[in-house]
Short mmCIF file of C-alpha atoms (C1' of nucleotides) and ligand atoms in Angstrom, two decimals:
data_model
loop_
_atom_site.label_atom_id
_atom_site.label_comp_id
_atom_site.label_asym_id
_atom_site.label_seq_id
_atom_site.Cartn_x
_atom_site.Cartn_y
_atom_site.Cartn_z
CA MET A 26 2.25 11.94 -4.94
CA PHE A 27 2.10 8.18 -4.64
CA ARG A 28 4.05 7.88 -1.40
CA PHE A 29 3.39 7.69 2.29
CA THR A 30 3.35 10.91 4.28
CA LYS A 31 5.88 11.02 7.09
CA GLN A 32 3.12 10.71 9.65
CA THR A 33 1.89 7.52 8.02
CA GLU A 34 5.36 6.08 7.75
CA TYR A 35 6.35 7.06 11.30
CA ALA A 36 3.12 5.53 12.56
CA ILE A 37 3.88 2.24 10.82
CA LEU A 38 7.45 2.19 12.14
CA SER A 39 6.23 2.96 15.66
CA LEU A 40 3.63 0.22 15.52
CA GLN A 41 6.23 -2.25 14.32
CA TYR A 42 8.43 -1.28 17.25
CA ILE A 43 5.64 -1.57 19.79
CA ALA A 44 4.65 -4.93 18.32
CA LYS A 45 8.19 -6.22 18.62
CA ASN A 46 8.16 -5.32 22.33
CA SER A 47 4.67 -6.44 23.13
CA ASN A 48 5.70 -7.90 26.49
CA ARG A 49 5.99 -4.41 28.02
CA LEU A 50 4.92 -0.79 27.69
CA VAL A 51 7.07 1.21 25.30
CA SER A 52 7.70 4.91 25.91
CA VAL A 53 7.59 7.64 23.29
CA ARG A 54 11.13 8.60 24.24
CA GLU A 55 12.37 5.12 23.36
CA ILE A 56 10.51 4.96 20.06
CA SER A 57 11.64 8.44 19.17
CA GLU A 58 15.30 7.66 19.87
CA GLU A 59 15.38 4.20 18.33
CA LEU A 60 13.66 5.29 15.13
CA GLU A 61 15.07 8.82 14.95
CA ILE A 62 11.69 10.48 14.84
CA PRO A 63 11.21 13.86 16.60
CA PHE A 64 9.89 13.22 20.10
CA GLN A 65 6.86 15.51 20.05
CA PHE A 66 5.92 14.40 16.58
CA THR A 67 6.06 10.77 17.64
CA SER A 68 3.94 11.61 20.64
CA LYS A 69 1.31 13.35 18.57
CA ILE A 70 1.15 10.44 16.15
CA LEU A 71 0.66 7.88 18.93
CA GLN A 72 -2.09 9.97 20.44
CA GLN A 73 -3.95 9.85 17.16
CA LEU A 74 -3.52 6.10 17.12
CA ILE A 75 -5.24 5.95 20.52
CA LYS A 76 -8.27 7.74 19.09
CA SER A 77 -8.49 5.09 16.41
CA ASP A 78 -8.24 2.30 18.97
CA ILE A 79 -5.03 0.90 17.61
CA VAL A 80 -2.91 1.47 20.71
CA GLU A 81 -3.52 2.29 24.35
CA SER A 82 -1.34 4.02 26.89
CA ARG A 83 -0.63 4.39 30.56
CA GLN A 84 0.63 7.66 31.96
CA GLY A 85 3.27 8.24 34.62
CA VAL A 86 6.51 6.54 35.52
CA LYS A 87 6.90 3.23 33.70
CA GLY A 88 4.01 4.26 31.47
CA GLY A 89 3.99 3.91 27.72
CA TYR A 90 2.16 2.39 24.83
CA LYS A 91 1.00 -1.05 23.78
CA LEU A 92 -1.14 -2.41 20.97
CA VAL A 93 -4.86 -2.86 21.34
CA LYS A 94 -5.29 -4.78 18.11
CA GLU A 95 -3.06 -7.57 16.94
CA ALA A 96 -0.42 -6.59 14.43
CA LYS A 97 -2.00 -8.85 11.85
CA ASP A 98 -5.26 -6.92 12.13
CA ILE A 99 -3.75 -3.49 11.59
CA LEU A 100 -3.64 -2.77 7.89
CA ILE A 101 -1.35 -0.25 6.23
CA THR A 102 -4.46 1.28 4.68
CA ASP A 103 -5.95 1.82 8.16
CA ILE A 104 -2.97 3.99 9.01
CA MET A 105 -3.11 5.84 5.71
CA GLU A 106 -6.74 6.66 6.31
CA ILE A 107 -6.04 8.08 9.74
CA PHE A 108 -3.27 10.45 8.73
CA ASP A 109 -4.25 11.22 5.16
CA PRO A 110 -7.91 10.42 4.58
CA ASN A 111 -7.85 11.71 1.02
CA SER A 112 -4.96 9.55 -0.03
CA LEU A 113 -6.96 6.50 -1.05
CA GLN A 114 -9.54 8.65 -2.81
CA PRO A 115 -9.01 10.14 -6.28
CA ASN A 116 -9.09 13.91 -6.83
CA CYS A 117 -12.70 13.59 -7.98
CA ILE A 118 -13.69 13.52 -4.33
CA ASP A 119 -12.30 15.57 -1.47
CA ILE A 120 -13.24 13.83 1.75
CA ILE A 121 -11.72 16.52 3.94
CA ASN A 122 -13.53 19.46 2.37
CA GLY A 123 -16.59 17.54 1.22
CA THR A 124 -16.28 18.80 -2.35
CA ILE A 125 -16.31 17.15 -5.75
CA CYS A 126 -14.40 18.06 -8.92
CA LYS A 127 -16.26 20.48 -11.18
CA ARG A 128 -15.46 18.29 -14.19
CA SER A 129 -17.25 15.32 -12.67
CA GLY A 130 -20.02 14.07 -14.93
CA ARG A 131 -18.40 15.16 -18.17
CA CYS A 132 -14.93 13.85 -17.43
CA ASN A 133 -13.22 11.34 -19.64
CA LEU A 134 -10.70 10.38 -17.01
CA GLN A 135 -12.90 9.59 -14.07
CA LYS A 136 -13.57 5.97 -14.92
CA THR A 137 -9.90 5.25 -15.37
CA VAL A 138 -9.09 7.02 -12.17
CA PHE A 139 -11.53 4.87 -10.22
CA LYS A 140 -10.31 1.69 -11.87
CA ILE A 141 -6.77 2.56 -10.83
CA LYS A 142 -7.94 3.43 -7.32
CA ASN A 143 -9.62 0.04 -6.97
CA GLU A 144 -6.66 -1.90 -8.24
CA VAL A 145 -4.17 0.00 -6.11
CA GLU A 146 -6.39 -0.38 -3.08
CA LYS A 147 -6.51 -4.12 -3.64
CA VAL A 148 -2.72 -4.23 -3.56
CA LEU A 149 -2.49 -2.15 -0.41
CA LYS A 150 -5.21 -3.97 1.53
CA ASP A 151 -3.00 -7.04 1.46
CA TYR A 152 -0.40 -5.50 3.79
CA SER A 153 -0.67 -5.49 7.58
CA ILE A 154 1.81 -4.36 10.22
CA GLU A 155 2.59 -8.01 10.92
CA LYS A 156 3.21 -8.81 7.28
CA SER A 157 5.48 -5.78 6.95
CA MET A 158 7.56 -7.09 9.85
CA LYS A 159 8.03 -10.48 8.26
CA ASP A 160 9.16 -9.15 4.92
CA MET B 18 -0.59 11.12 -0.83
CA PHE B 19 -1.66 8.47 -3.26
CA ARG B 20 -3.25 10.77 -5.84
CA PHE B 21 -2.31 12.62 -8.99
CA THR B 22 -1.03 16.16 -8.65
CA LYS B 23 -3.07 18.73 -10.56
CA GLN B 24 -0.28 19.13 -13.08
CA THR B 25 -0.32 15.43 -13.81
CA GLU B 26 -4.08 15.32 -14.09
CA TYR B 27 -4.29 18.46 -16.22
CA ALA B 28 -1.60 17.05 -18.48
CA ILE B 29 -3.57 13.84 -18.96
CA LEU B 30 -6.79 15.74 -19.67
CA SER B 31 -5.02 18.01 -22.13
CA LEU B 32 -3.45 15.08 -23.94
CA GLN B 33 -6.83 13.38 -24.18
CA TYR B 34 -8.26 16.54 -25.70
CA ILE B 35 -5.43 16.95 -28.18
CA ALA B 36 -5.73 13.28 -29.12
CA LYS B 37 -9.45 13.65 -29.74
CA ASN B 38 -8.71 16.52 -32.16
CA SER B 39 -5.68 15.04 -33.83
CA ASN B 40 -6.73 16.30 -37.29
CA ARG B 41 -5.73 19.87 -36.38
CA LEU B 42 -3.62 22.00 -34.07
CA VAL B 43 -5.28 22.74 -30.75
CA SER B 44 -4.62 26.04 -28.97
CA VAL B 45 -3.94 26.44 -25.27
CA ARG B 46 -6.86 28.86 -25.09
CA GLU B 47 -9.24 26.18 -26.30
CA ILE B 48 -7.92 23.47 -23.98
CA SER B 49 -7.97 25.88 -21.08
CA GLU B 50 -11.59 26.90 -21.73
CA GLU B 51 -12.92 23.45 -22.53
CA LEU B 52 -11.32 21.79 -19.54
CA GLU B 53 -11.54 24.74 -17.14
CA ILE B 54 -7.84 24.80 -16.42
CA PRO B 55 -6.14 28.18 -15.85
CA PHE B 56 -4.69 29.39 -19.15
CA GLN B 57 -1.13 30.08 -18.06
CA PHE B 58 -0.98 26.88 -16.06
CA THR B 59 -2.14 24.87 -19.06
CA SER B 60 0.46 26.61 -21.17
CA LYS B 61 3.26 25.82 -18.79
CA ILE B 62 2.21 22.18 -18.61
CA LEU B 63 2.18 21.80 -22.38
CA GLN B 64 5.60 23.36 -22.64
CA GLN B 65 6.93 20.71 -20.30
CA LEU B 66 5.34 18.06 -22.48
CA ILE B 67 7.29 19.42 -25.44
CA LYS B 68 10.55 18.92 -23.57
CA SER B 69 9.60 15.30 -23.04
CA ASP B 70 8.77 14.84 -26.74
CA ILE B 71 5.15 14.04 -26.12
CA VAL B 72 3.69 16.99 -28.01
CA GLU B 73 4.93 19.57 -30.49
CA SER B 74 3.73 23.08 -31.24
CA ARG B 75 3.59 25.76 -33.88
CA GLN B 76 3.61 29.41 -32.88
CA GLY B 77 1.61 32.24 -34.36
CA VAL B 78 -1.91 32.59 -35.73
CA LYS B 79 -3.49 29.17 -36.24
CA GLY B 80 -0.72 27.69 -34.15
CA GLY B 81 -1.24 25.19 -31.39
CA TYR B 82 -0.32 21.75 -30.20
CA LYS B 83 -0.45 18.22 -31.53
CA LEU B 84 0.81 14.85 -30.34
CA VAL B 85 4.22 13.55 -31.32
CA LYS B 86 3.64 10.07 -29.96
CA GLU B 87 0.52 8.03 -30.43
CA ALA B 88 -1.97 8.11 -27.57
CA LYS B 89 -1.48 4.40 -27.00
CA ASP B 90 2.24 4.95 -26.46
CA ILE B 91 1.85 7.63 -23.82
CA LEU B 92 1.57 5.99 -20.42
CA ILE B 93 0.04 7.60 -17.37
CA THR B 94 3.29 6.80 -15.57
CA ASP B 95 5.25 8.78 -18.17
CA ILE B 96 3.23 11.85 -17.23
CA MET B 97 3.58 11.19 -13.53
CA GLU B 98 7.33 10.98 -13.91
CA ILE B 99 7.51 14.31 -15.70
CA PHE B 100 5.55 16.35 -13.18
CA ASP B 101 6.33 14.46 -10.01
CA PRO B 102 9.46 12.36 -10.42
CA ASN B 103 9.41 11.19 -6.82
CA SER B 104 5.88 9.91 -6.97
CA LEU B 105 6.67 6.42 -8.20
CA GLN B 106 9.58 6.12 -5.80
CA PRO B 107 9.20 5.32 -2.09
CA ASN B 108 10.40 7.75 0.57
CA CYS B 109 13.57 5.67 0.92
CA ILE B 110 14.88 7.47 -2.14
CA ASP B 111 14.56 11.13 -3.05
CA ILE B 112 15.23 11.43 -6.76
CA ILE B 113 14.94 15.22 -6.74
CA ASN B 114 17.43 15.85 -3.95
CA GLY B 115 19.55 12.76 -4.50
CA THR B 116 19.25 11.70 -0.89
CA ILE B 117 18.35 8.45 0.85
CA CYS B 118 16.51 7.87 4.12
CA LYS B 119 18.78 7.73 7.17
CA ARG B 120 16.99 4.56 8.33
CA SER B 121 17.90 2.69 5.16
CA GLY B 122 19.87 -0.46 5.91
CA ARG B 123 18.35 -1.08 9.31
CA CYS B 124 14.72 -0.48 8.34
CA ASN B 125 12.09 -3.11 8.79
CA LEU B 126 9.68 -1.44 6.40
CA GLN B 127 11.81 -0.97 3.35
CA LYS B 128 11.19 -4.37 1.81
CA THR B 129 7.45 -4.00 2.14
CA VAL B 130 7.62 -0.51 0.74
CA PHE B 131 9.45 -1.72 -2.36
CA LYS B 132 7.09 -4.64 -2.80
CA ILE B 133 4.15 -2.25 -2.73
CA LYS B 134 5.91 0.09 -5.13
CA ASN B 135 6.43 -2.73 -7.61
CA GLU B 136 2.88 -3.95 -7.43
CA VAL B 137 1.38 -0.48 -7.72
CA GLU B 138 3.70 0.32 -10.60
CA LYS B 139 2.54 -2.79 -12.40
CA VAL B 140 -1.05 -1.61 -12.10
CA LEU B 141 -0.25 1.87 -13.36
CA LYS B 142 1.94 0.80 -16.27
CA ASP B 143 -1.12 -0.78 -17.80
CA TYR B 144 -2.81 2.57 -18.45
CA SER B 145 -2.13 4.76 -21.48
CA ILE B 146 -3.81 7.97 -22.64
CA GLU B 147 -5.63 5.95 -25.30
CA LYS B 148 -6.88 3.40 -22.79
CA SER B 149 -8.07 6.16 -20.50
CA MET B 150 -10.14 7.60 -23.35
CA LYS B 151 -11.85 4.30 -24.06
CA ASP B 152 -12.83 3.66 -20.47
"C1'" DA C 22 4.62 46.65 -43.24
"C1'" DT C 23 1.85 45.77 -39.50
"C1'" DA C 24 -1.61 44.06 -36.55
"C1'" DA C 25 -3.44 40.12 -34.40
"C1'" DA C 26 -3.05 35.59 -32.60
"C1'" DA C 27 -0.40 32.40 -30.91
"C1'" DT C 28 3.48 30.00 -28.22
"C1'" DA C 29 8.13 30.44 -25.05
"C1'" DC C 30 9.92 30.93 -20.80
"C1'" DG C 31 12.26 32.55 -16.66
"C1'" DA C 32 10.89 34.70 -12.45
"C1'" DT C 33 7.86 35.44 -9.01
"C1'" DT C 34 3.96 35.00 -5.89
"C1'" DA C 35 0.15 32.60 -3.63
"C1'" DA C 36 -1.97 28.89 -1.48
"C1'" DA C 37 -2.24 24.55 0.54
"C1'" DA C 38 -0.47 20.64 2.70
"C1'" DT C 39 2.70 18.68 5.75
"C1'" DA C 40 5.94 18.62 9.48
"C1'" DA C 41 7.31 20.00 13.76
"C1'" DT C 42 7.30 22.46 18.13
"C1'" DC C 43 5.50 24.84 22.42
"C1'" DG C 44 3.51 25.19 26.75
"C1'" DC C 45 1.00 23.64 30.12
"C1'" DA C 46 -1.97 19.96 32.17
"C1'" DT C 47 -2.51 15.42 34.14
"C1'" DA C 48 -1.36 10.84 35.83
"C1'" DT C 49 1.53 7.42 38.36
"C1'" DA C 50 5.40 4.80 40.50
"C1'" DT C 51 8.64 5.13 43.98
"C1'" DA D 3 7.38 15.11 47.04
"C1'" DT D 4 9.57 14.23 42.92
"C1'" DA D 5 10.73 12.39 38.71
"C1'" DT D 6 8.92 10.34 34.73
"C1'" DA D 7 5.48 9.70 31.70
"C1'" DT D 8 1.44 10.82 28.60
"C1'" DG D 9 -2.49 14.45 26.83
"C1'" DC D 10 -3.65 17.98 24.03
"C1'" DG D 11 -4.89 22.40 21.93
"C1'" DA D 12 -2.52 26.05 19.71
"C1'" DT D 13 0.94 27.67 17.07
"C1'" DT D 14 4.77 28.00 13.88
"C1'" DA D 15 7.82 26.49 10.27
"C1'" DT D 16 8.81 24.24 6.13
"C1'" DT D 17 7.96 22.25 1.90
"C1'" DT D 18 5.33 21.32 -1.95
"C1'" DT D 19 2.12 22.50 -5.25
"C1'" DA D 20 -0.51 25.79 -7.89
"C1'" DA D 21 -0.89 29.78 -10.33
"C1'" DT D 22 0.39 34.17 -12.30
"C1'" DC D 23 3.32 37.91 -14.43
"C1'" DG D 24 5.84 40.09 -17.81
"C1'" DT D 25 8.13 40.12 -21.78
"C1'" DA D 26 9.91 37.99 -26.00
"C1'" DT D 27 9.25 35.55 -30.20
"C1'" DT D 28 6.89 33.46 -34.11
"C1'" DT D 29 3.48 33.20 -37.69
"C1'" DT D 30 -0.57 34.33 -40.54
"C1'" DA D 31 -3.49 37.39 -42.82
"C1'" DT D 32 -4.44 41.76 -44.51
S1 LIG E 29 -10.74 12.43 -13.03
FE1 LIG E 29 -12.02 13.98 -13.92
S2 LIG E 29 -13.58 14.27 -12.41
FE2 LIG E 29 -11.99 13.14 -11.39
S3 LIG E 29 -10.77 14.76 -10.51
FE3 LIG E 29 -9.84 14.34 -12.44
S4 LIG E 29 -10.82 15.83 -13.75
FE4 LIG E 29 -12.06 15.77 -11.94
S1 LIG E 30 10.81 2.44 4.43
FE1 LIG E 30 12.41 2.65 5.92
S2 LIG E 30 14.14 3.26 4.72
FE2 LIG E 30 12.39 3.55 3.42
S3 LIG E 30 11.86 5.66 3.81
FE3 LIG E 30 10.64 4.50 5.19
S4 LIG E 30 11.89 4.50 7.01
FE4 LIG E 30 13.26 5.13 5.42
#
DNA sequence: ATAAAATACGATTAAAATAATCGCATATAT
DNA sequence: ATATATGCGATTATTTTAATCGTATTTTAT
């Protein structure tokens, strides 16, 4: 499938929202309600974004999230890699399981598949959170 | 996920193999063994390719498959559309269920998503079965 | 005729990936 | 203290994808 997973898409939407309100901390509750994303799911996604140093949070009353990096420095591909590390890699390689396709080496499709990967990647690398907000 | 489904990939491999042996009918058994694709799965895939007028078959002893269209006229995207009709479409639209995303209309990502779709599609439309065999 | 070698195809099952929730812990402002 | 937040591992549910089953039909060769 050549589409974003929901996690990836929800992450992008959340980051857009946080970026738009960068003067304050934004709570999960607010993001969840504004964007109609399940609360716990939103929460889990943001926590993963902390681990990747894209956002940071403060707990407690008036807590919430804010960006660590500037919106222009967060690429769509960064988010894809966090939530779906295989997605930018062809089937020949399985990053998650550390396996390679048994046809590798005698496969007449592999070169094409990597060419396509490189060209598609080039397209995607051109989009940041900031750029997506200006579109 | 930005990768081919197995059905799509197996279909491409099978078509390459049939194209390479275009002087005769090729049996599912042979394709299945040569490419290490489960027999019944290969069979099912080829039957779907008949419905899309990409191959034709003859039953019985010495039966098998051959191409209807020339390898240069079969695009990778044609195959993707057969086995995964949503794959070239962003999440905003669900072709299979005929639904649209509830955020549509007030979504700050949609334009970007369609731009990316168009650019990626342009890349993919450049690849045919024939081209993939020459790579 | 009939046996063997093939495809045809709907139905079903299995496996994997993705989405979502639960429950409890911890931090903080008032 | 209390209410309002995040933190996080574990679990469950759902959906998608992969694969198989069983039976019918067609065709060739003997
Ligand atoms: S392109 Fe070839 S090697 Fe790569 S996954 Fe597909 S079959 Fe395997
Ligand atoms: S881009 Fe916006 S409208 Fe399209 S699927 Fe994502 S959230 Fe929905």
